[in-house]
Short mmCIF file of C-alpha atoms and ligand atoms in Angstrom, two decimals:
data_model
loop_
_atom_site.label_atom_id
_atom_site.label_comp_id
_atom_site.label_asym_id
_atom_site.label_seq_id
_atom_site.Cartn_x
_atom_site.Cartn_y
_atom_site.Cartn_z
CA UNK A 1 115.46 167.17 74.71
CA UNK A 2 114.93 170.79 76.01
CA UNK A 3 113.52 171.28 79.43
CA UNK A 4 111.75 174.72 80.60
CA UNK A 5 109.26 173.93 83.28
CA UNK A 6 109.37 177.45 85.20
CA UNK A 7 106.99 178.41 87.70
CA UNK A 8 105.83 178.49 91.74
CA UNK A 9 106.20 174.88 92.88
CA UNK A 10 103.72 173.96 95.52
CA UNK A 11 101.62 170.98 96.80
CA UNK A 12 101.46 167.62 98.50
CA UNK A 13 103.30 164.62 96.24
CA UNK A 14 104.99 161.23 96.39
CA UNK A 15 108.28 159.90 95.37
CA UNK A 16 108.79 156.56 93.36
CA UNK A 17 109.70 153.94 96.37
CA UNK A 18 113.35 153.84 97.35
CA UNK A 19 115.60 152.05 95.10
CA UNK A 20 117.81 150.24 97.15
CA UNK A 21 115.21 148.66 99.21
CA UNK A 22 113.33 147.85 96.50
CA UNK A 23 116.23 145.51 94.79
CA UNK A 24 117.08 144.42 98.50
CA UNK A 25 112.95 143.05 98.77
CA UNK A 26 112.94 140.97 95.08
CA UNK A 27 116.39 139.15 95.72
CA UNK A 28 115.22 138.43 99.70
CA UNK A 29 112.00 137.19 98.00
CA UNK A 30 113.33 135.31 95.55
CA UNK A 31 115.90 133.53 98.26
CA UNK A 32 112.79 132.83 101.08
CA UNK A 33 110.08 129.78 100.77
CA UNK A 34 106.76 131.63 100.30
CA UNK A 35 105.66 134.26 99.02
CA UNK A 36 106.61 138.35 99.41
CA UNK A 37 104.22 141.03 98.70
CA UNK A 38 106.30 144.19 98.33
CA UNK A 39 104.13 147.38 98.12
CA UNK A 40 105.30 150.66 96.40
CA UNK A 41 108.15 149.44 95.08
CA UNK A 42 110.53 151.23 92.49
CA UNK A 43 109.38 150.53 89.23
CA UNK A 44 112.23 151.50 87.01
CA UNK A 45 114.53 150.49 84.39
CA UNK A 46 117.21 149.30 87.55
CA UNK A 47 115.08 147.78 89.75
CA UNK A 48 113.27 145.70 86.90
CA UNK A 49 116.81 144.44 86.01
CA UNK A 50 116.75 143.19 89.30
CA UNK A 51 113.38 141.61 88.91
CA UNK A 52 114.71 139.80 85.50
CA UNK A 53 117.76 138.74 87.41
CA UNK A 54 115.83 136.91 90.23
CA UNK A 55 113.10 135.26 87.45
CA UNK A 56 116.10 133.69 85.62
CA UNK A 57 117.00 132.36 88.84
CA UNK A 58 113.95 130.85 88.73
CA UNK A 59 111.68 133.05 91.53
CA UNK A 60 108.40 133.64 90.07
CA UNK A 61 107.19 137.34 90.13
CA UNK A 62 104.22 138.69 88.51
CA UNK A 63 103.58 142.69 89.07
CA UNK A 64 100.04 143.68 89.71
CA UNK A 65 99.41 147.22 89.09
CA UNK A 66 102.01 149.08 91.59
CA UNK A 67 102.94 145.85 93.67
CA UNK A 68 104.94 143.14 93.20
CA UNK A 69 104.42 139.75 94.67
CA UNK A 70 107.43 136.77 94.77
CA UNK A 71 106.99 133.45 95.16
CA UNK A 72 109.92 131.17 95.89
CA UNK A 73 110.79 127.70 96.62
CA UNK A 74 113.77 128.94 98.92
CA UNK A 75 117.33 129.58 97.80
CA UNK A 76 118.12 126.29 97.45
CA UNK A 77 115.92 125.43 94.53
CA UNK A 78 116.96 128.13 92.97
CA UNK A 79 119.06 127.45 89.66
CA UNK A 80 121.90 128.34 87.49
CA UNK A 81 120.14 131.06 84.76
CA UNK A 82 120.24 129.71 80.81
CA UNK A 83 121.43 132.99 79.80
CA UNK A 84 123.52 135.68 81.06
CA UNK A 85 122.03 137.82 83.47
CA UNK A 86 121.98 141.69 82.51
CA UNK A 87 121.90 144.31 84.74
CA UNK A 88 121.65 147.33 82.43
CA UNK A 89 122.62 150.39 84.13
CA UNK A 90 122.25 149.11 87.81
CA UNK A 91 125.48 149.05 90.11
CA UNK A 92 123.42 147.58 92.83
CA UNK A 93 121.85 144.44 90.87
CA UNK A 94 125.71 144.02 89.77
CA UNK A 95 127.39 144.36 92.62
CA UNK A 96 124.80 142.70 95.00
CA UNK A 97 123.61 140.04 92.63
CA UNK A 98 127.72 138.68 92.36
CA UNK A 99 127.53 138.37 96.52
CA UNK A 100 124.08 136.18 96.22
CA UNK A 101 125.27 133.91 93.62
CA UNK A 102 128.44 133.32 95.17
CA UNK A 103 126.70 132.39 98.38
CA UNK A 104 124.21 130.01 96.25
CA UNK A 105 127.50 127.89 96.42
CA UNK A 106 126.58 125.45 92.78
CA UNK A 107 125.47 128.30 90.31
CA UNK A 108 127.06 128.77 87.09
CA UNK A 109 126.29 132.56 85.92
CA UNK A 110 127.73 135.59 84.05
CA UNK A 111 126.50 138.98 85.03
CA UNK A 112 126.60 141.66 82.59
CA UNK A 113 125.21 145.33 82.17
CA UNK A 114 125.23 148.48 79.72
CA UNK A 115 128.41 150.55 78.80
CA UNK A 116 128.51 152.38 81.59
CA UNK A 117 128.61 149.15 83.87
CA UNK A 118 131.51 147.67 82.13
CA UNK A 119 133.77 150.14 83.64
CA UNK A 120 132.37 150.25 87.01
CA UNK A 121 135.19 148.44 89.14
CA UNK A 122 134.04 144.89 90.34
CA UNK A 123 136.98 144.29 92.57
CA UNK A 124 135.67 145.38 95.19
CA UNK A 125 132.99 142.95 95.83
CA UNK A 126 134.84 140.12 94.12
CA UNK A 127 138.73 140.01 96.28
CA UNK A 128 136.38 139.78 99.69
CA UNK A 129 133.84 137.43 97.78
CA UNK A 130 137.14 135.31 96.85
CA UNK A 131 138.49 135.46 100.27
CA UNK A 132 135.70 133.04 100.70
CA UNK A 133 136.39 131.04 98.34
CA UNK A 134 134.21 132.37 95.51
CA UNK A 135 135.16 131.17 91.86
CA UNK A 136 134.67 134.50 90.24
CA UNK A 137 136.80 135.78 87.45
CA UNK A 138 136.42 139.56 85.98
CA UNK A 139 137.66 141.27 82.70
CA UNK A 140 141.20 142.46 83.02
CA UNK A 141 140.59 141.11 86.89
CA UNK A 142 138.01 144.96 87.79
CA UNK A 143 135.18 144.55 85.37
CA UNK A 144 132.34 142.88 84.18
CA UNK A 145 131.24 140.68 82.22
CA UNK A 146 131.45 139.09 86.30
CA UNK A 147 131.54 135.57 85.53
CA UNK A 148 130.52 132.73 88.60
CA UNK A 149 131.21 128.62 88.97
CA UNK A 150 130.45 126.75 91.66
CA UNK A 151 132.45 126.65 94.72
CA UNK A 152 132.06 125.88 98.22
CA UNK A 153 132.49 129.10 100.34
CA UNK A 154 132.97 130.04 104.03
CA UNK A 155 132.69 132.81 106.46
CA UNK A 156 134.66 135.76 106.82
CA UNK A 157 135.82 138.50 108.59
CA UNK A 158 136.56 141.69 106.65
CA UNK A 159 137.72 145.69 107.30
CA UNK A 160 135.90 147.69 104.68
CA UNK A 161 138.53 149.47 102.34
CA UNK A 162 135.88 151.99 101.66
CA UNK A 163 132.65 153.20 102.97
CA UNK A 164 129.93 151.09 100.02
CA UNK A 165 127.03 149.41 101.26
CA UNK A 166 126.94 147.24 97.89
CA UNK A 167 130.69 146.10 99.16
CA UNK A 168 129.07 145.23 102.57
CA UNK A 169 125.47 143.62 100.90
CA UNK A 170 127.52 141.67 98.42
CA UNK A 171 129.49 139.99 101.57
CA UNK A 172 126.03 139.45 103.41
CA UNK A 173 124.27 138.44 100.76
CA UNK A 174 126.71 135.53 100.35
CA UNK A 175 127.50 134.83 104.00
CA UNK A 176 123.50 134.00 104.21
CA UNK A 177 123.65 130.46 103.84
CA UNK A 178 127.47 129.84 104.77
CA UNK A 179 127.56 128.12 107.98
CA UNK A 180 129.25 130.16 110.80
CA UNK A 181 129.93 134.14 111.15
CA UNK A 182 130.07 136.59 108.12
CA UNK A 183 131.70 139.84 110.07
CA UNK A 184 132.23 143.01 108.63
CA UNK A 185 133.61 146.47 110.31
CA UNK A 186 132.95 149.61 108.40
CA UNK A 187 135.18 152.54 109.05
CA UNK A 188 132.32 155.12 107.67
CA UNK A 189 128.60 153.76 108.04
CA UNK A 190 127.10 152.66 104.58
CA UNK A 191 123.14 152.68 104.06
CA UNK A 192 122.10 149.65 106.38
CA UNK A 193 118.64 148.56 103.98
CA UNK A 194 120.57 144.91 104.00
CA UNK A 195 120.66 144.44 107.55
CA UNK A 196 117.19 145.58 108.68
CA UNK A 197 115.94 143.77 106.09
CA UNK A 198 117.60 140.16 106.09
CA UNK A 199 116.52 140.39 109.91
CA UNK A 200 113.17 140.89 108.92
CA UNK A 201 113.19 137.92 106.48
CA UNK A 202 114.57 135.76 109.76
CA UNK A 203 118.28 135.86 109.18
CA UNK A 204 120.77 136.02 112.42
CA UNK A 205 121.98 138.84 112.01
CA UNK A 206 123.38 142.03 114.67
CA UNK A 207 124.73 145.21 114.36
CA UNK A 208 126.98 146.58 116.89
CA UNK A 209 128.28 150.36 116.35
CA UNK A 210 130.51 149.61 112.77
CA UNK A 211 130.50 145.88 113.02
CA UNK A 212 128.01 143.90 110.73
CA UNK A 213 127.83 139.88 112.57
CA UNK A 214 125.73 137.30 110.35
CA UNK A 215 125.67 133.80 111.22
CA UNK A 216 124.91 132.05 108.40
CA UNK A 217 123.34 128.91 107.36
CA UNK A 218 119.46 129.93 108.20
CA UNK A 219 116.42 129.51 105.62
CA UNK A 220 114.53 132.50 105.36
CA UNK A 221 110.98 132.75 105.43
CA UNK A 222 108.95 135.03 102.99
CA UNK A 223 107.74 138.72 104.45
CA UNK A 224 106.12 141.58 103.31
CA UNK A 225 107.40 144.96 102.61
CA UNK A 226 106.66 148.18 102.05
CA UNK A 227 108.71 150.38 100.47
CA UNK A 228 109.05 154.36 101.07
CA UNK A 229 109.58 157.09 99.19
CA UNK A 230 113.41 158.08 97.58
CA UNK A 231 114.91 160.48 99.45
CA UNK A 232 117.35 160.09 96.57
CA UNK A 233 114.54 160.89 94.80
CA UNK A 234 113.14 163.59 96.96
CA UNK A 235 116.13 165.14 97.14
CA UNK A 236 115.81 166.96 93.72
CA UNK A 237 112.50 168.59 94.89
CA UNK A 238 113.46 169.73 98.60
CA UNK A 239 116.87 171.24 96.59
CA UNK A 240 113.87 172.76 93.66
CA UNK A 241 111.70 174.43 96.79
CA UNK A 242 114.44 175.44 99.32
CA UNK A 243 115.60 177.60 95.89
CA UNK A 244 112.66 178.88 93.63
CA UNK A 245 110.40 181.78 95.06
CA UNK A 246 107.07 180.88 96.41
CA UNK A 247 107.52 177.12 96.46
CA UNK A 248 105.97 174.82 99.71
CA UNK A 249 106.16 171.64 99.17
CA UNK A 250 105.31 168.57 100.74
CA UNK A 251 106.49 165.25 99.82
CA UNK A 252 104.46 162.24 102.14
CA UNK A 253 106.27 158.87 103.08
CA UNK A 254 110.03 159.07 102.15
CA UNK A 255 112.28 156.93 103.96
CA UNK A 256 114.08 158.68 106.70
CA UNK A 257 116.52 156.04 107.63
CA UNK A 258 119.23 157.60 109.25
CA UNK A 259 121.95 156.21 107.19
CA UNK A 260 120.32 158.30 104.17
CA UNK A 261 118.94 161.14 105.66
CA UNK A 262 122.23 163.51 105.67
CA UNK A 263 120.81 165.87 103.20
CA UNK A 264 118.17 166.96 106.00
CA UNK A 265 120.76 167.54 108.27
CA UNK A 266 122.67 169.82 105.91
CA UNK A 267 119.59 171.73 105.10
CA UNK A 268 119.04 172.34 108.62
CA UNK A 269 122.29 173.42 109.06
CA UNK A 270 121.77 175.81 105.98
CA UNK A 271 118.90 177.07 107.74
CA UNK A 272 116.56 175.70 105.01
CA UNK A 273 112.60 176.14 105.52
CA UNK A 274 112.45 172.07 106.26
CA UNK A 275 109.91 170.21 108.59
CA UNK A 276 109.58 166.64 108.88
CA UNK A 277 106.65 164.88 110.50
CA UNK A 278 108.07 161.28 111.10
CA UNK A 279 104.95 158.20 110.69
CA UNK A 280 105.18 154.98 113.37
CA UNK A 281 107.19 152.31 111.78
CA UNK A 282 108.66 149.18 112.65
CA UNK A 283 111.97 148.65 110.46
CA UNK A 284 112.51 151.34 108.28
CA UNK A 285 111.73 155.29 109.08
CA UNK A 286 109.59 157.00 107.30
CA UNK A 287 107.44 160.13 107.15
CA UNK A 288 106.34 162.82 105.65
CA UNK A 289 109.02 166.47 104.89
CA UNK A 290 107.55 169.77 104.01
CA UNK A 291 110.04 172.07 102.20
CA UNK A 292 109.77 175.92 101.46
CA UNK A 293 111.48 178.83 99.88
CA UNK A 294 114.65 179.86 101.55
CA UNK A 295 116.21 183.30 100.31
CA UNK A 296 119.02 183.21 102.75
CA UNK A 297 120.68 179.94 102.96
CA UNK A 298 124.38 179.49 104.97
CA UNK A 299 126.43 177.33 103.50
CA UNK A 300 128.06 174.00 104.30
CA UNK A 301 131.28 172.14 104.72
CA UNK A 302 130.80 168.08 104.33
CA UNK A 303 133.41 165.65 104.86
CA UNK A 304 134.06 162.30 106.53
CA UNK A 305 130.59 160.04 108.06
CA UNK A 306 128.22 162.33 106.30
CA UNK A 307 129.87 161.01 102.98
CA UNK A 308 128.02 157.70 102.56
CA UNK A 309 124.79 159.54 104.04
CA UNK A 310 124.20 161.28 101.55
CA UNK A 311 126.13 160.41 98.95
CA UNK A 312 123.94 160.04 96.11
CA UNK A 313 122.62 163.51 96.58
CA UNK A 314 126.09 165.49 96.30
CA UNK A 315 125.34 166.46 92.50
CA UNK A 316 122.00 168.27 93.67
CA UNK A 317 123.49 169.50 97.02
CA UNK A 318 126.32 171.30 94.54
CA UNK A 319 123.04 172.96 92.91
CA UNK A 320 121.84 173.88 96.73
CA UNK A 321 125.54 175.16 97.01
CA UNK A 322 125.08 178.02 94.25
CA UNK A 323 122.65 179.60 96.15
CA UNK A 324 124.52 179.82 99.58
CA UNK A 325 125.55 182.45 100.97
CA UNK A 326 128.66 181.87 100.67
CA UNK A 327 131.73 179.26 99.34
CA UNK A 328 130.21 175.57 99.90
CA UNK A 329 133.36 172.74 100.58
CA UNK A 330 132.58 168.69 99.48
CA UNK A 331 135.38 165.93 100.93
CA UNK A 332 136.20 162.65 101.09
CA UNK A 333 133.97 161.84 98.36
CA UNK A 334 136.05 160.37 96.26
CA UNK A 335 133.49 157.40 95.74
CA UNK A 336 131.66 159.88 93.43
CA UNK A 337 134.12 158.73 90.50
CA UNK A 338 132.82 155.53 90.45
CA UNK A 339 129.12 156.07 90.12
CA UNK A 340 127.44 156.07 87.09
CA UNK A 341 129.76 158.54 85.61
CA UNK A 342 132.03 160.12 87.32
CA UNK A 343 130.01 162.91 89.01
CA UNK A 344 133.25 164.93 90.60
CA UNK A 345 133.43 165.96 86.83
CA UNK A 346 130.05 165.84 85.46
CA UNK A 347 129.01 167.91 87.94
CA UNK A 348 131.48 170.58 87.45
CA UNK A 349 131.67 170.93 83.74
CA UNK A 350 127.97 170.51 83.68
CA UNK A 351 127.02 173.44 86.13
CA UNK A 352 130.27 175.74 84.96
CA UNK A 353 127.89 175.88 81.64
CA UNK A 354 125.87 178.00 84.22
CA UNK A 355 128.52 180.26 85.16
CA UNK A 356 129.05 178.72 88.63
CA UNK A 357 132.54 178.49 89.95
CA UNK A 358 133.91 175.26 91.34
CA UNK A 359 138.02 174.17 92.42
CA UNK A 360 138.05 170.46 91.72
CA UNK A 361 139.85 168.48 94.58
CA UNK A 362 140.57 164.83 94.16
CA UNK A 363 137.84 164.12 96.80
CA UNK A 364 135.17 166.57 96.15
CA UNK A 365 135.15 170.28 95.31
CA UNK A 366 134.76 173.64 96.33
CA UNK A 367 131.77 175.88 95.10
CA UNK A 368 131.02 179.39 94.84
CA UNK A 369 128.00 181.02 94.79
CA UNK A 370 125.84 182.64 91.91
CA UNK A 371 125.54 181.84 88.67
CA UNK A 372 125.75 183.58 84.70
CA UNK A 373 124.03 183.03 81.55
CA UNK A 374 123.89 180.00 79.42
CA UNK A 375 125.90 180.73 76.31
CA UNK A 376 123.39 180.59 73.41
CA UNK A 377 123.30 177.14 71.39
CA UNK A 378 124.76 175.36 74.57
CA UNK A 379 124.75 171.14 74.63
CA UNK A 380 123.84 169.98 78.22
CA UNK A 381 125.75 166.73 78.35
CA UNK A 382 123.66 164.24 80.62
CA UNK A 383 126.45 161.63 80.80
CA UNK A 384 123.92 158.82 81.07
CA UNK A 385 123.49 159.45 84.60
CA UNK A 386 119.87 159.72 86.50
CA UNK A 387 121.27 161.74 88.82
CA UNK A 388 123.09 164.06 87.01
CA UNK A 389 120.06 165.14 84.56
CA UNK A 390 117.75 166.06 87.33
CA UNK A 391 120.31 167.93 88.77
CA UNK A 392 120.57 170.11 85.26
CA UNK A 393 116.38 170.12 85.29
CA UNK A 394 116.75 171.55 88.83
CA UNK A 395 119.25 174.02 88.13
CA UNK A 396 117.90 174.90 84.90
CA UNK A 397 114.32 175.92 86.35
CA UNK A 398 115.75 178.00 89.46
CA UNK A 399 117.71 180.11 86.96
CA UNK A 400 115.00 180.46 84.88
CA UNK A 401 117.12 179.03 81.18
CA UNK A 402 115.48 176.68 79.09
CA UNK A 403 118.38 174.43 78.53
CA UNK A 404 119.01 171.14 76.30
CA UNK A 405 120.27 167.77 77.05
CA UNK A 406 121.65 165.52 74.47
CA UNK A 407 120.36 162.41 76.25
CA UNK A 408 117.58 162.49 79.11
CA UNK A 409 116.84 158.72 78.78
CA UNK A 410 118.71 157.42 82.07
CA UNK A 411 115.87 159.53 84.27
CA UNK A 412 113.97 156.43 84.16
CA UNK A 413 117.00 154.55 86.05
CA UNK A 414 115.33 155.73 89.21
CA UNK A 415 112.67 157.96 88.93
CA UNK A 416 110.51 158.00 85.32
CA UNK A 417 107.80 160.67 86.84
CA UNK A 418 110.25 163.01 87.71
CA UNK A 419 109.27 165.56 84.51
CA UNK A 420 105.50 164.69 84.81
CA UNK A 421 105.68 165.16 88.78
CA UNK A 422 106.94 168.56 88.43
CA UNK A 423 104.47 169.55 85.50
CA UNK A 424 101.91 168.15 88.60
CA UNK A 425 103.25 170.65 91.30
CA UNK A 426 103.89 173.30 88.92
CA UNK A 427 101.71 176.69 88.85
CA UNK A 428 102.48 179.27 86.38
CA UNK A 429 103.53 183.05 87.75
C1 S3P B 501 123.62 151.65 96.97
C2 S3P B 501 124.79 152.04 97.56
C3 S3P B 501 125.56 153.21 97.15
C4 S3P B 501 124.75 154.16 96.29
C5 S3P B 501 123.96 153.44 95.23
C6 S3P B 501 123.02 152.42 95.87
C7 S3P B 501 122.94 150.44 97.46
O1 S3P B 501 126.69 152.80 96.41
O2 S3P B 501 125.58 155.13 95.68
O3 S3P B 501 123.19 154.36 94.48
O4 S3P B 501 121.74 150.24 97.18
O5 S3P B 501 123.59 149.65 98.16
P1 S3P B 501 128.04 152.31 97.17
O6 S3P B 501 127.65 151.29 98.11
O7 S3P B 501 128.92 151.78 96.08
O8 S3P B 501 128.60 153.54 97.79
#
């Protein structure tokens, strides 16, 4: 697929509705009595995994137009699935889905997703889910297929290994229904969708500083939600307008939640053009950021709790890097050779084909500013990774190359616009 969408970028727009809280609202749904109306959700190949996943438990969930709406008998008529349940491409229905069947105590289930899923490491969510007293078994003991039989679990207390908020929702997902206290410390703060949102579904639960409490062993009671705008998602255009002449854009309700919102506070560091108008809310943040073009931008040295606050955006904050004004430093983000690929090395022998300069570290890498040419005939791998193929859109546009991918498909993983949003805020020079 070749991509050349060059131009001035301006206008007011939306992002698709944040992933994560969007898988968080149909497996909450499907585990209240009542019914859940969740409004904007994502509507992508991951999160209707998700929504598969929870029918096959036996939550009924019809979409009307952009909206979903579960109804649900409660978590304890839900039932063991007939078949096995696939997760595609989705980490989060994987990892999260293993924590709520474990803590549905008499299921019988085997979880299973694409190729890229079978080597994502499983371990991590099943040796704390086993310290419960989880039946789980994995291939080679790390991977899925993640198969589940019935056993009676019970609380625990557990030190995060590593900063991963599907580590932390697959324990409270589990703990919801186990009588007594589910803790968990965190040594870097994950994303913290899980907790706002079980409270808001009526489960005990309290955050203090790094320490996750749940007491389990409460029914929860359908609510609505409404979900905001990707910052994930958003990321890719704030990145596209801080770097391409002329743009100012402004993208309305994305979720500002604090435990996501670290690329804003590395674009005001950079002294990006960035303004964010934040809406009332109860629950989540949200509100509305207005990006423009930024010739001179410093640039920026991330390591430690900034990590898991922006994680998912270090591929397009290495595109952000390029046009610093000077050499841009990633750490501690070791957590990026897990993802979907492993993006430490996607990103860097995906943007060297642009002539930018990178040292590889273990944990993260080192950039240098400014770019080449694209050698003529050149293959854009796209490693089956959402996040990596925007980032070679992005990059492709503010250089001005018309570039080829060999496989754009995954895009719709998270964000399926994301080609016919640009076209829409798009004016030709
Ligand atoms: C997610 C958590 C993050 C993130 C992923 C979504 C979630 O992964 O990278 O895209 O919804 O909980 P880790 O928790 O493994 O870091």
């Amino acid at each position: 697929m070749k991509h050349l969408l060059n131009g001035t970028f301006t206008g007011t727009t939306r992002v698709p509705g944040d992933k994560s809280i969007t898988h968080r609202a149909l497996m909450l749904g499907a585990l209240s009595e009542g019914t859940t109306h969740i409004s904007r959700p994502l509507i992508s190949a991951d999160t209707l995994r998700t929504l598969e996943n929870m029918r096959q438990l036996g939550a009924d969930i019809t979409r009307d137009g952009d909206d979903f709406t579960v109804v649900s008998a409660g978590h304890s008529r839900l039932k063991s699935p007939l078949e096995t349940l696939y997760t595609g491409n989705s980490g989060t229905t994987t990892r999260l889905i293993t924590g709520l069947l474990a803590g549905l105590k008499n299921i019988t289930a085997s979880v299973e997703g694409d190729a890229t899923i079978a080597k994502r490491p499983m371990d991590r969510v099943v040796i704390p889910l086993s310290h419960m007293g989880a039946d789980i078994t994995l291939k080679d003991e790390k991977y899925p297929p993640v198969n589940i039989h019935p056993a009676v679990i019970k609380p625990l207390e557990y030190e995060m290994p590593i900063a991963s908020a599907q580590v932390k929702s697959a324990i409270l997902f589990a703990g919801l229904f186990t009588e007594g206290k589910t803790i968990v410390h965190e040594t870097h703060k994950s994303r913290n969708h899980s907790e706002i949102m079980m409270a808001q579904f009526g489960a005990d639960i309290a955050v203090s500083g790094s320490t996750v409490t749940l007491t389990g062993g409460k029914d929860l009671t359908a609510v609505d939600v409404t979900v905001p705008g990707d910052i994930s998602s958003a990321a890719f255009l704030i990145v596209l307008a801080l770097i391409t002449e002329g743009a100012d854009v402004t993208i309305e309700n994305v979720s500002l939640n604090e435990t996501r919102s670290g690329i804003i506070d590395v674009v005001k560091h950079m002294g990006g053009n960035i303004a964010i108008t934040e809406h009332d809310s109860t629950g989540e943040k949200f509100g509305d950021i207005r990006v423009q073009y930024t010739p001179d931008l410093k640039p920026f040295h991330i390591d430690g709790d900034i990590i898991p606050r922006l994680i998912d955006e270090i591929p397009i904050l290495a595109v952000l890097a390029a046009f610093a004004n000077g050499e841009s430093t990633v750490r501690g983000a070791e957590e990026l050779r897990f993802k979907e690929t492993d993006r430490i090395t996607a990103v860097i022998s995906e943007l060297e084909k642009f002539g930018v300069s990178f040292e590889e570290y273990k944990d993260g890498f080192k950039v240098t500013p400014g770019y080449g040419t694209v050698k003529e005939g050149e293959l854009f791998k796209g490693y089956h990774d959402h996040r990596i193929i925007m980032m070679l859109i992005v990059m492709a546009i503010a250089v001005n190359t018309n570039i080829e991918i060999d496989d754009d498909s995954a895009i719709d993983v998270s964000f399926p616009s994301f080609v016919s949003d640009l076209e829409g805020l798009r004016k030709d020079r």
